[in-house]
Short mmCIF file of C-alpha atoms and ligand atoms in Angstrom, two decimals:
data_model
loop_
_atom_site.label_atom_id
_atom_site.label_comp_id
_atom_site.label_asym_id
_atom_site.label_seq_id
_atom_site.Cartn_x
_atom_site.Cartn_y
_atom_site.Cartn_z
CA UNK A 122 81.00 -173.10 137.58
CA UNK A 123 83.55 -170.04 136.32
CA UNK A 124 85.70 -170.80 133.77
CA UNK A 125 88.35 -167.77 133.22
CA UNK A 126 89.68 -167.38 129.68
CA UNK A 127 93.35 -166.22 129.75
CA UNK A 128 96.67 -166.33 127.23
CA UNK A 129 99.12 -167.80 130.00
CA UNK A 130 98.40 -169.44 133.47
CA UNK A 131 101.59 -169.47 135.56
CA UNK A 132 101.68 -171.99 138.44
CA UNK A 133 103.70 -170.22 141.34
CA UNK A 134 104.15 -166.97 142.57
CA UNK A 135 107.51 -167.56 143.55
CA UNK A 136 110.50 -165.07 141.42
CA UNK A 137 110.46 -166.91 138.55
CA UNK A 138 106.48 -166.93 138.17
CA UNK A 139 106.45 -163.14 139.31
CA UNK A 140 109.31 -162.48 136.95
CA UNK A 141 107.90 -163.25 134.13
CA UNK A 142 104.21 -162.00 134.65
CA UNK A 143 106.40 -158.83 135.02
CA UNK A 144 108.78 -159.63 131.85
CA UNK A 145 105.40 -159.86 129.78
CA UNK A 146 104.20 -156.22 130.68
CA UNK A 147 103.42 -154.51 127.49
CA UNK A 148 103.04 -157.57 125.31
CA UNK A 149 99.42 -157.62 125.26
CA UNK A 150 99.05 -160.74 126.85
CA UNK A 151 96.62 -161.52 129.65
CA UNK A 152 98.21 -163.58 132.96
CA UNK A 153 96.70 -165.56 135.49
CA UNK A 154 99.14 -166.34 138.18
CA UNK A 155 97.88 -169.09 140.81
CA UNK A 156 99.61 -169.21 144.00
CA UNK A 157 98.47 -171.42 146.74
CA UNK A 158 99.97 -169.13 149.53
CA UNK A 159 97.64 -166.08 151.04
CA UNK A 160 98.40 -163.12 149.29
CA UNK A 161 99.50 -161.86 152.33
CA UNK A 162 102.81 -164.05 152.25
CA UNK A 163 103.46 -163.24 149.02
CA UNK A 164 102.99 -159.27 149.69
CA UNK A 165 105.30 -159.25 153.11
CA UNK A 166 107.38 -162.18 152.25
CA UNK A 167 109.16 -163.43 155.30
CA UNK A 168 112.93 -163.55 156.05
CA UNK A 169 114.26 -167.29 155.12
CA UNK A 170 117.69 -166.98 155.89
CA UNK A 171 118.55 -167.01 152.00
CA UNK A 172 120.99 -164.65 150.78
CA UNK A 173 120.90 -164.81 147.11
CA UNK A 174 124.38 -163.83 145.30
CA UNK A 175 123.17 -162.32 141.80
CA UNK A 176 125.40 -161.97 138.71
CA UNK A 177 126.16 -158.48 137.25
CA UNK A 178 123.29 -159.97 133.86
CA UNK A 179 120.52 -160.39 136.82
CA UNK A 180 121.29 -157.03 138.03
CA UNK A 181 120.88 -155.63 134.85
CA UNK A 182 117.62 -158.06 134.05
CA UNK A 183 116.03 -157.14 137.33
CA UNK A 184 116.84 -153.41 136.79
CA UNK A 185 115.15 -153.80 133.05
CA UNK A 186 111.86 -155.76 135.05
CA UNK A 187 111.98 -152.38 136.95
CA UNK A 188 112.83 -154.44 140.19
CA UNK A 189 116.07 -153.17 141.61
CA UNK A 190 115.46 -149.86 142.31
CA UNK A 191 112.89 -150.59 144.67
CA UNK A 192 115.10 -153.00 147.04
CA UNK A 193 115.90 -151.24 150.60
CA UNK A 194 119.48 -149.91 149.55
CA UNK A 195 120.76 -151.54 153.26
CA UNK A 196 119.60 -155.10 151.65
CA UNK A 197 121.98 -154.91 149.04
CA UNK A 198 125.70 -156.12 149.16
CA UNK A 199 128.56 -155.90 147.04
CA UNK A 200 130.50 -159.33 147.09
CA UNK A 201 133.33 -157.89 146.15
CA UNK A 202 136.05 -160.93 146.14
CA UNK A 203 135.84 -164.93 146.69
CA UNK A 204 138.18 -167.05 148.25
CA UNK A 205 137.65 -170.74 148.47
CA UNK A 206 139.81 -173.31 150.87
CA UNK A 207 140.25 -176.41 151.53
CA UNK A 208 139.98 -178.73 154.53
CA UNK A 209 142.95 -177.50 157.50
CA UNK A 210 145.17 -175.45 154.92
CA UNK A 211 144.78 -171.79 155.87
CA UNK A 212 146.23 -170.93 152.13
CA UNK A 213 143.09 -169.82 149.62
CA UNK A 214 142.23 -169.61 146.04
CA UNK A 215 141.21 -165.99 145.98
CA UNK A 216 139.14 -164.84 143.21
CA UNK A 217 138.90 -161.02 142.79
CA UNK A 218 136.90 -158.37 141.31
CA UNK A 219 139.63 -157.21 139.67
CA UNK A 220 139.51 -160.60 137.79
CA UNK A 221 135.77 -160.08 136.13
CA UNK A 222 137.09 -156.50 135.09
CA UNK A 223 134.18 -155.09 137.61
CA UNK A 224 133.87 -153.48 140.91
CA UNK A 225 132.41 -156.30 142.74
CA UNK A 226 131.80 -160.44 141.74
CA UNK A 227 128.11 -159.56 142.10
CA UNK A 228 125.66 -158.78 144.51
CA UNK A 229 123.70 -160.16 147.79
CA UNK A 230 120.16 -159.84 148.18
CA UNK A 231 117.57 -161.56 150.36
CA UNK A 232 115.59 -163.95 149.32
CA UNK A 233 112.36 -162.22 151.00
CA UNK A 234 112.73 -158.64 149.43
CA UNK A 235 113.57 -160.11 146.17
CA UNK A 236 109.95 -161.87 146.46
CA UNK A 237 108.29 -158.62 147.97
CA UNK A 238 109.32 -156.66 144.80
CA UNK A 239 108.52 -158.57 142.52
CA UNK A 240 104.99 -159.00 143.87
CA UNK A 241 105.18 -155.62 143.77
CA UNK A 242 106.61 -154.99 140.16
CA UNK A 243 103.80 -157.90 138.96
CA UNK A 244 100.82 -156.62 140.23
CA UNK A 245 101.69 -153.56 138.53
CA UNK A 246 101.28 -155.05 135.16
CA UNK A 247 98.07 -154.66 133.10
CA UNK A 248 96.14 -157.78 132.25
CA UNK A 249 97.84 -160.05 135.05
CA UNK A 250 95.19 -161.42 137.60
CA UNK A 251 96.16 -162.91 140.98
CA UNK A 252 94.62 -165.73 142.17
CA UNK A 253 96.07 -166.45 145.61
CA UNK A 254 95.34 -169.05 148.39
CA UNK A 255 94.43 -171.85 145.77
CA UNK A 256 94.95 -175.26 145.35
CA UNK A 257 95.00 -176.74 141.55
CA UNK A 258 93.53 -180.16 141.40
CA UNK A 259 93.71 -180.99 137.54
CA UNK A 260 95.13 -179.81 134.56
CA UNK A 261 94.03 -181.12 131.09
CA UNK A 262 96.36 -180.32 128.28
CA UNK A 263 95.67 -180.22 124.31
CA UNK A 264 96.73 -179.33 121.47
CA UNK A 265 94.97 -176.01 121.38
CA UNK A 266 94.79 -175.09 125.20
CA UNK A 267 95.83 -176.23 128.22
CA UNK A 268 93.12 -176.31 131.18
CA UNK A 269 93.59 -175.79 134.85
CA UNK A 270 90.79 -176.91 137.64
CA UNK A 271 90.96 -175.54 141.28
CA UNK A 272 89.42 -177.02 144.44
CA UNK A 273 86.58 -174.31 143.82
CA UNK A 274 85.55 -174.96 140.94
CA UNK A 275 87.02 -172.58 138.66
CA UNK A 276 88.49 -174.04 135.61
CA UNK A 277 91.22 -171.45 133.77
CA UNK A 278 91.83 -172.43 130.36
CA UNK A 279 94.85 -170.61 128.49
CA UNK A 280 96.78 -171.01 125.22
CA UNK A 281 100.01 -171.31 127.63
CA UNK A 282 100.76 -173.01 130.84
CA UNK A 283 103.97 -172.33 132.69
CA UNK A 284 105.03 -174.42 135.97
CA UNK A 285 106.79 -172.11 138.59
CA UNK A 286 106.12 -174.32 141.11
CA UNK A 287 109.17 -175.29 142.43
CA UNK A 288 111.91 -177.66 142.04
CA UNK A 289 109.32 -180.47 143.64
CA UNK A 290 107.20 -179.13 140.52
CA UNK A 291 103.35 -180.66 140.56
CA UNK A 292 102.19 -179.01 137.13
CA UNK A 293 105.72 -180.99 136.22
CA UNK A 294 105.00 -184.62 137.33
CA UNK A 295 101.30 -184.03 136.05
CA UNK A 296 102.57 -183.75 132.88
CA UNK A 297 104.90 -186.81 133.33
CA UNK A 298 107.53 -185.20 132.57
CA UNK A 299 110.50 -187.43 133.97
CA UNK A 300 113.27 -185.67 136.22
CA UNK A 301 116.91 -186.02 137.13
CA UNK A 302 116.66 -185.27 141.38
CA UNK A 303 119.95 -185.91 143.25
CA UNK A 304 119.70 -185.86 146.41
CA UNK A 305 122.71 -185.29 148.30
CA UNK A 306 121.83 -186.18 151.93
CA UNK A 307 122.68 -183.56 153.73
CA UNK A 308 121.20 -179.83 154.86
CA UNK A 309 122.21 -176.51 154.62
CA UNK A 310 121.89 -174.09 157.52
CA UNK A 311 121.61 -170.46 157.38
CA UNK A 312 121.83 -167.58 159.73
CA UNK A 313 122.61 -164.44 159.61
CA UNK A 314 125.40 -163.35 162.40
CA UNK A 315 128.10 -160.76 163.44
CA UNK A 316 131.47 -161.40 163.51
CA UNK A 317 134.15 -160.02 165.36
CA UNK A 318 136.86 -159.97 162.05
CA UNK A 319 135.84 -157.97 159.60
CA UNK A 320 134.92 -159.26 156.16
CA UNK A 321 136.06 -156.58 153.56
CA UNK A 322 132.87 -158.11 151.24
CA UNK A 323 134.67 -161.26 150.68
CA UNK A 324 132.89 -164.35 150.63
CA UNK A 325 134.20 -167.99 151.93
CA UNK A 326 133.25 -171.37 150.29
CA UNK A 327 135.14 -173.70 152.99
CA UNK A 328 135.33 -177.28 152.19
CA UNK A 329 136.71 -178.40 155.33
CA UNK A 330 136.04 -182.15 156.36
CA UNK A 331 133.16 -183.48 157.47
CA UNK A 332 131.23 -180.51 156.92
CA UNK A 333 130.91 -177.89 154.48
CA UNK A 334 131.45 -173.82 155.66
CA UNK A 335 130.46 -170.64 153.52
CA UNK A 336 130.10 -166.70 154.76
CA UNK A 337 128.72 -164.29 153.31
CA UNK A 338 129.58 -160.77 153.53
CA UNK A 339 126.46 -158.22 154.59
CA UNK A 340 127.66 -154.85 153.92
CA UNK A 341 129.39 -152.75 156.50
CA UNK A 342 130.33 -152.83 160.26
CA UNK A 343 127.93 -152.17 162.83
CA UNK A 344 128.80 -151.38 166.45
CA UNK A 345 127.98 -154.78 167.57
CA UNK A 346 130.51 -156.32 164.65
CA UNK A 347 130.61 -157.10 160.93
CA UNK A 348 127.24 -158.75 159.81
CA UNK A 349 127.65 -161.58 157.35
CA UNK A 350 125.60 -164.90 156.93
CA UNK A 351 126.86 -168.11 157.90
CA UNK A 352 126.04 -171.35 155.68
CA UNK A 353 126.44 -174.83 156.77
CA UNK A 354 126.23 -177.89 155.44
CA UNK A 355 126.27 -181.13 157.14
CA UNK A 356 124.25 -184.32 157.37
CA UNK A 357 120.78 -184.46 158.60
CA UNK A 358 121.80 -186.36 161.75
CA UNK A 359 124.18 -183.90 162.53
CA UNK A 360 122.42 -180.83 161.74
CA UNK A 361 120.02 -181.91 163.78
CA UNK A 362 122.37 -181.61 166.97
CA UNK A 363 123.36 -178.06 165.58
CA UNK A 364 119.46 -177.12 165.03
CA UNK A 365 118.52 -177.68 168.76
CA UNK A 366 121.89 -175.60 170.09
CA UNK A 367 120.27 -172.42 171.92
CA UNK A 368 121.93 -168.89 170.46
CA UNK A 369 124.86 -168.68 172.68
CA UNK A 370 126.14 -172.28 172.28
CA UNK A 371 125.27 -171.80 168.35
CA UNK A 372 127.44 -168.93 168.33
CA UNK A 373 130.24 -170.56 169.98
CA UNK A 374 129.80 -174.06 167.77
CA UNK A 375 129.85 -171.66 164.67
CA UNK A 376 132.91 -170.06 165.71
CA UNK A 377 134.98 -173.28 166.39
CA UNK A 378 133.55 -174.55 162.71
CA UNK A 379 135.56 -171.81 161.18
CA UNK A 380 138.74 -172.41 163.43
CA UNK A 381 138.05 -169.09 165.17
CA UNK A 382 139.41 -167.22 161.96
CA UNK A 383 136.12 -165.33 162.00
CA UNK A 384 136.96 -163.94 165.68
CA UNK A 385 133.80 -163.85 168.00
CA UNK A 386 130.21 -164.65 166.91
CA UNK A 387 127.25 -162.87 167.87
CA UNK A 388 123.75 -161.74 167.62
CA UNK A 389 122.58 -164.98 166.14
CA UNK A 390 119.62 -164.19 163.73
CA UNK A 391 116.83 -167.01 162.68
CA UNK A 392 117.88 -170.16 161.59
CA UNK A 393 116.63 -172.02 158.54
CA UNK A 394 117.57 -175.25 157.11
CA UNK A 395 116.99 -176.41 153.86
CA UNK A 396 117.27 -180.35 152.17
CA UNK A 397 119.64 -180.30 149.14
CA UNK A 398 118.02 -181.96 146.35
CA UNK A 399 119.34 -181.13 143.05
CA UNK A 400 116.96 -181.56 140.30
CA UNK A 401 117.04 -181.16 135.94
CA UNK A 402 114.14 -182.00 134.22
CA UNK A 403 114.32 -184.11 131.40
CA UNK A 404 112.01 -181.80 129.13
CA UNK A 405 111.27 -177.83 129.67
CA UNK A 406 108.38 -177.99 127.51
CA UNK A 407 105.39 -180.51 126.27
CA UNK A 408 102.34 -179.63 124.56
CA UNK A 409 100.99 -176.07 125.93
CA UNK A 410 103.66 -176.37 128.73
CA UNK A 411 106.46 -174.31 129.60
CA UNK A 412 108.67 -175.22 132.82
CA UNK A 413 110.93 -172.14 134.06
CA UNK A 414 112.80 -171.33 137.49
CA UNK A 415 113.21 -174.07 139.56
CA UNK A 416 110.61 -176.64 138.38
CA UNK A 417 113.58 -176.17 135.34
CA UNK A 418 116.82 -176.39 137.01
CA UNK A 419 116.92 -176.70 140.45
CA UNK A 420 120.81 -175.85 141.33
CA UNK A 421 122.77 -176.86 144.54
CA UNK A 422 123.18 -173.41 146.04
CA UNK A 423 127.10 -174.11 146.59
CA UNK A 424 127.77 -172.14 143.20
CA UNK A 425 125.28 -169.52 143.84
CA UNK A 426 123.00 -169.52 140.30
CA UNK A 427 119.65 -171.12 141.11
CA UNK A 428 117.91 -168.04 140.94
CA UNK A 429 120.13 -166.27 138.44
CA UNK A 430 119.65 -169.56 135.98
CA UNK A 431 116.02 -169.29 136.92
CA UNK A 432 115.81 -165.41 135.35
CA UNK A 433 117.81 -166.19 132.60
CA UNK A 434 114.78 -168.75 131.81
CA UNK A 435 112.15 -166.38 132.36
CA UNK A 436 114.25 -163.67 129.93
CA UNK A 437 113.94 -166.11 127.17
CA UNK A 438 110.72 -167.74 127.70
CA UNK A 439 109.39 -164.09 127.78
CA UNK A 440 111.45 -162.95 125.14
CA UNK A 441 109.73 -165.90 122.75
CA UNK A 442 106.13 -164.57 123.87
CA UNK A 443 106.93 -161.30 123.13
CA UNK A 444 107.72 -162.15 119.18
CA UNK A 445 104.51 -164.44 119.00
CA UNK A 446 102.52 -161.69 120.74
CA UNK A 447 104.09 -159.17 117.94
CA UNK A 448 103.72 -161.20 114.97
CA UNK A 449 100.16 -161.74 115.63
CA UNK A 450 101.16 -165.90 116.39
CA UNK A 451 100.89 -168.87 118.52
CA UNK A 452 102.25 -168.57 121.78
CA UNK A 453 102.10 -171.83 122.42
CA UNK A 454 103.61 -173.07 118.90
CA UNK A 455 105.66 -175.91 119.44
CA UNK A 456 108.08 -174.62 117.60
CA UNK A 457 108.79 -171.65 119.85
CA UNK A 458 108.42 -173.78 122.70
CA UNK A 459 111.30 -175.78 121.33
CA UNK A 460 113.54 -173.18 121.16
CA UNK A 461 113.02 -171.62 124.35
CA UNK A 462 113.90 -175.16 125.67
CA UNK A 463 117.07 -175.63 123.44
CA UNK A 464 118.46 -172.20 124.61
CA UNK A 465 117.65 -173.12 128.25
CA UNK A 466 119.19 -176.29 128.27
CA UNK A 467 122.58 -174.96 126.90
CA UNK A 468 122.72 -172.25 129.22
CA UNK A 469 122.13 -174.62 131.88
CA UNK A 470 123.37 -178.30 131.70
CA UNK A 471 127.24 -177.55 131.79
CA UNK A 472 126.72 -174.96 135.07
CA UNK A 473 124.32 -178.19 136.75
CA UNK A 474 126.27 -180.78 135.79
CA UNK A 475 129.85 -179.23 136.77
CA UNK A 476 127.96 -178.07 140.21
CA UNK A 477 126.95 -181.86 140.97
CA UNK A 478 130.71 -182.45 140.23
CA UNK A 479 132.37 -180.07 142.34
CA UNK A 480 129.76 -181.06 145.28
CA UNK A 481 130.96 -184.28 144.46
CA UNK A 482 134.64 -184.02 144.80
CA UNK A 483 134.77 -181.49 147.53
CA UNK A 484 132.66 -182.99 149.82
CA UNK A 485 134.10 -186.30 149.61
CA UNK A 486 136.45 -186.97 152.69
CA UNK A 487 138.45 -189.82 151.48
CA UNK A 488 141.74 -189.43 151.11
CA UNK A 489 142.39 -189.22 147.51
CA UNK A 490 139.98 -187.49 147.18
CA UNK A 491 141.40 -184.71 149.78
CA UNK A 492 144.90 -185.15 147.82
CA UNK A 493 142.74 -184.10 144.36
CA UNK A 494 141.22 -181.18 145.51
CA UNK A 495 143.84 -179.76 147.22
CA UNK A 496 146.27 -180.28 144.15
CA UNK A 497 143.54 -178.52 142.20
CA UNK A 498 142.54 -175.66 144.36
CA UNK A 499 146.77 -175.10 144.30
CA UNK A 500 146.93 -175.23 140.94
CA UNK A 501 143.77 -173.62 140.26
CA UNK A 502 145.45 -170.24 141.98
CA UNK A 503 148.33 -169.96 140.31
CA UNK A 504 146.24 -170.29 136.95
CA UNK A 505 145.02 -166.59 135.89
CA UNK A 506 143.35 -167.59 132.51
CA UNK A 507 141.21 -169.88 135.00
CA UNK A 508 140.77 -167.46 137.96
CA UNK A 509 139.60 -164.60 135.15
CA UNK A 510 137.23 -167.20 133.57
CA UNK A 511 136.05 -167.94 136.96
CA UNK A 512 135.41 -164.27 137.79
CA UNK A 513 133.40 -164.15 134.55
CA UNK A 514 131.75 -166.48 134.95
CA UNK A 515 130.54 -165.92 139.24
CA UNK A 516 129.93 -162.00 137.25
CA UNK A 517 128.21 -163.33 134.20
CA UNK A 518 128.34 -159.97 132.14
CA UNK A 519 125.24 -161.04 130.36
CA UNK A 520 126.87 -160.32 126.72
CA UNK A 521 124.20 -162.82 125.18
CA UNK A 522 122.40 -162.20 122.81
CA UNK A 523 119.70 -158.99 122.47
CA UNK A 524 116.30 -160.32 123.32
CA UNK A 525 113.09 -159.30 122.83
CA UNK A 526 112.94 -158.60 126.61
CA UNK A 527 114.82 -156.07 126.40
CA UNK A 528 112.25 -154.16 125.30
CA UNK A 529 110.23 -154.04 128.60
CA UNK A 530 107.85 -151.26 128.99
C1 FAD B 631 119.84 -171.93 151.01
C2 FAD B 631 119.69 -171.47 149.58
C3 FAD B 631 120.55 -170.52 149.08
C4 FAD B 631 120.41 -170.09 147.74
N1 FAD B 631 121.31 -169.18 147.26
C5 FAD B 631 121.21 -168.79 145.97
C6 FAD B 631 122.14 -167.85 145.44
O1 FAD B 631 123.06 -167.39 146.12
N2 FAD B 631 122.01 -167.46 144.12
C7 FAD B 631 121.02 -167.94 143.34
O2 FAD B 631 120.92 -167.56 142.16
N3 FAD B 631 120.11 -168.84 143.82
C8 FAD B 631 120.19 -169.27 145.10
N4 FAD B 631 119.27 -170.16 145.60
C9 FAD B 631 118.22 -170.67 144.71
C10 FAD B 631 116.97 -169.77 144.68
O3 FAD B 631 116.50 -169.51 145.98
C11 FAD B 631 115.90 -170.48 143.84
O4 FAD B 631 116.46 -170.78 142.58
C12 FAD B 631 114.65 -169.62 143.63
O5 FAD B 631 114.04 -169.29 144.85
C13 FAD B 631 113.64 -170.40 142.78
O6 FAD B 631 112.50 -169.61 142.53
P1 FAD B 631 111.19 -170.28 141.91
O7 FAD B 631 110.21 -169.17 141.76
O8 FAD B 631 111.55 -171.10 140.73
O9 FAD B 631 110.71 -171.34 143.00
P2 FAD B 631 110.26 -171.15 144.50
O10 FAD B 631 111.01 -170.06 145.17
O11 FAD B 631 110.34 -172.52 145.09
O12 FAD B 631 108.74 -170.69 144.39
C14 FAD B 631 107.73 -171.56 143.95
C15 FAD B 631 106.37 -170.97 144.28
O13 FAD B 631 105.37 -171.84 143.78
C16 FAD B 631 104.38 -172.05 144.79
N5 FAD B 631 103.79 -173.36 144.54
C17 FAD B 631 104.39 -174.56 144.65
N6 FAD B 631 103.52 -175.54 144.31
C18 FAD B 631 102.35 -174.95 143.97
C19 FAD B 631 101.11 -175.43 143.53
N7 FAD B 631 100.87 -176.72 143.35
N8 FAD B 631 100.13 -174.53 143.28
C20 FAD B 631 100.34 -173.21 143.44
N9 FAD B 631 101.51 -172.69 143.86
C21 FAD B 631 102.52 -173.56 144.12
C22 FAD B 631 105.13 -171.93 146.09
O14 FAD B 631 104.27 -171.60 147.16
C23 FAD B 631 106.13 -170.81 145.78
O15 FAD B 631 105.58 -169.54 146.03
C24 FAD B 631 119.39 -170.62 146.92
C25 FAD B 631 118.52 -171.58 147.45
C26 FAD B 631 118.66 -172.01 148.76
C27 FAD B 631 117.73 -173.05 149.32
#
């Protein structure tokens, strides 16, 4: 039976378990990432409809991880401004660029090329060691080493374990580690379209009743129209109905969602549909255990940070490593561990925890709660010390504190 000696076994291959493999590059440290997709899926990643809005501090992690150069430059969109409305009233709150003091809110990327290069950027890295197409069956944690057994036979023992294994995290609920999962009953749709109004890089949150509308801007005109991605949100039942539409009578349905305003719709791309389930763990660490990305925080996408909460993890979980690895330490001191989770958590609970609320309130269709949102939305707009700390915040400079990250080869 092999047993592989390693410093840090990350469960998941996903972008926060390829993220950091990358973010550990020149620390010395040896990886083993386990992955129980082919490594074929995880070198040609395919298209899954998400479009993932990053904050100005991803762009500049990603850039550090040596990751953003190497995205197609037609994947990437500026989002320049927001405007959000509410149920029948045509009237917005508009959130600009010029708010967050930057050219654009932040940036769209796919999903699928954000996964391709950071396969790409991982593999790169000295010392990390793929192991893809695997299934874990055990893992046996102590107070020296934590212990990993695959349906093979091979057994990897490390000094580190990190789950990356998704919001419906295994390594997670193996460890008992208890977790807050809302889910909130309905689906979201995606599908990239043209439309016949152009865009001008804005994007639309639409809480209109009875369902829930967003668009997202993809770069510039084509002949065929102005290529954005359509989001919807509905209950299962009903997305159900919408899932078995063919193209044409989805394009038409899509159009008379958004009251026309979007002119025609056309060239209806694939269509995927996701379960919302929002989910906070109750610990990000335990003894030789680490949780980052989404087996962490797993947002509601309607504000847009899953991912960018998920690399702000992965910049301060590696950022801990790197010290031990310097100072000739523990890596799995509880200590450390402890303040990786502390940082993580305060970074993250208010953003989860105000997202569950607004999902809350804007989705509700009774009618005080109509009456609320519109009253808030109103006032919300003629607010500018809340519209600027909006446009921060959707931007996230990133002015946080220097981290030993930085420093990435
Ligand atoms: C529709 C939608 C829109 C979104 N939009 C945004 C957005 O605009 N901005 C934003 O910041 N975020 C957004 N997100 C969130 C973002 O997609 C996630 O936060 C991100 O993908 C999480 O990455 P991850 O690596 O933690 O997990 P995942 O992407 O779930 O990857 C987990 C990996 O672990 C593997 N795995 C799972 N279990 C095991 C196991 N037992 N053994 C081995 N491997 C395993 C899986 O195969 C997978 O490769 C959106 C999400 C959705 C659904």
């Amino acid at each position: 039976m092999d047993t592989l000696h390693t410093d840090v076994t990350i469960i998941g291959a996903g972008p926060a378990g390829l993220c950091l493999a990358r973010a550990l590059s020149g620390t010395g440290l040896r990886v083993v990432l386990l992955e129980r997709q082919g490594e074929a899926a995880l070198r040609s990643p395919a298209f899954d409809g998400r479009e993932i809005a990053l904050t100005h501090r991803s762009r500049a992690f990603m850039q550090r991880l040596d990751l953003w150069r190497r995205l197609p430059e037609g994947e990437v969109h500026a989002l320049r401004d927001a405007h959000v409305y509410n149920g029948d009233s045509p009237r917005a709150m508009r959130i600009g660029h010029e708010q967050s003091g930057r050219e654009a809110l932040g940036f769209l990327v796919p999903n699928h090329e954000i996964r391709r290069v950071a396969f790409e950027a991982a593999m790169e890295v000295n010392g990390v060691t793929l192991l893809a197409g695997v299934k874990v069956i055990g893992v046996e944690r102590s107070d020296s080493k934590a212990e990993v057994a695959l349906d093979d036979g091979r057994r990897i023992v490390s000094r580190l374990l990190v789950a990356a294994d998704s919001r419906f995290s295994e390594t997670r609920r193996a460890a008992g580690i208890a977790t807050r999962m809302f889910d909130f009953g309905r689906s979201m749709l995606v599908c990239r379209v043209t439309q016949e109004v152009p865009h001008a890089d804005t994007a639309w949150e639409w809480f209109d009743h009875a369902q829930t509308l967003a668009l997202l801007p993809l770069g510039n005109a084509t002949p065929r129209g102005h290529r954005a991605s359509v989001v919807l949100t509905l209950p299962a039942p009903q997305m159900r109905e919408v899932q078995a539409l063919d193209d044409e009578a989805f394009a038409r349905d899509i159009a008379r969602r958004f009251h026309g305003r979007l002119g025609r719709i056309d060239d209806v791309g694939e269509r995927h549909v996701y379960p919302l389930v929002g989910t906070y763990a109750d610990r990000f660490v335990a003894t030789r255990l680490a949780l980052i990305g989404d087996a962490a925080v797993g947002m509601h996408p309607v504000t847009a940070h899953g991912f960018n909460l998920g690399l702000l993890g992965v910049e301060r979980l590696a950022g801990e490593l790197r010290e031990a690895a310097e100072a000739g330490t523990d890596i799995g001191d509880p200590a450390r561990l402890a303040r990786f989770e502390r940082g993580h958590r305060r970074a993250t609970l208010p953003l989860y925890l105000a997202t569950r609320g607004i999902v809350g309130l804007f989705t509700d269709d009774r009618w005080p709660a109509r009456r609320l949102r519109a009253g808030l939305l109103w006032a919300s707009d003629r607010l500018a010390p809340f519209k600027k700390a909006l446009a921060a915040m959707l931007a996230d400079e990133g002015a946080g504190r220097a981290n030993a990250a930085d420093r990435i080869a």
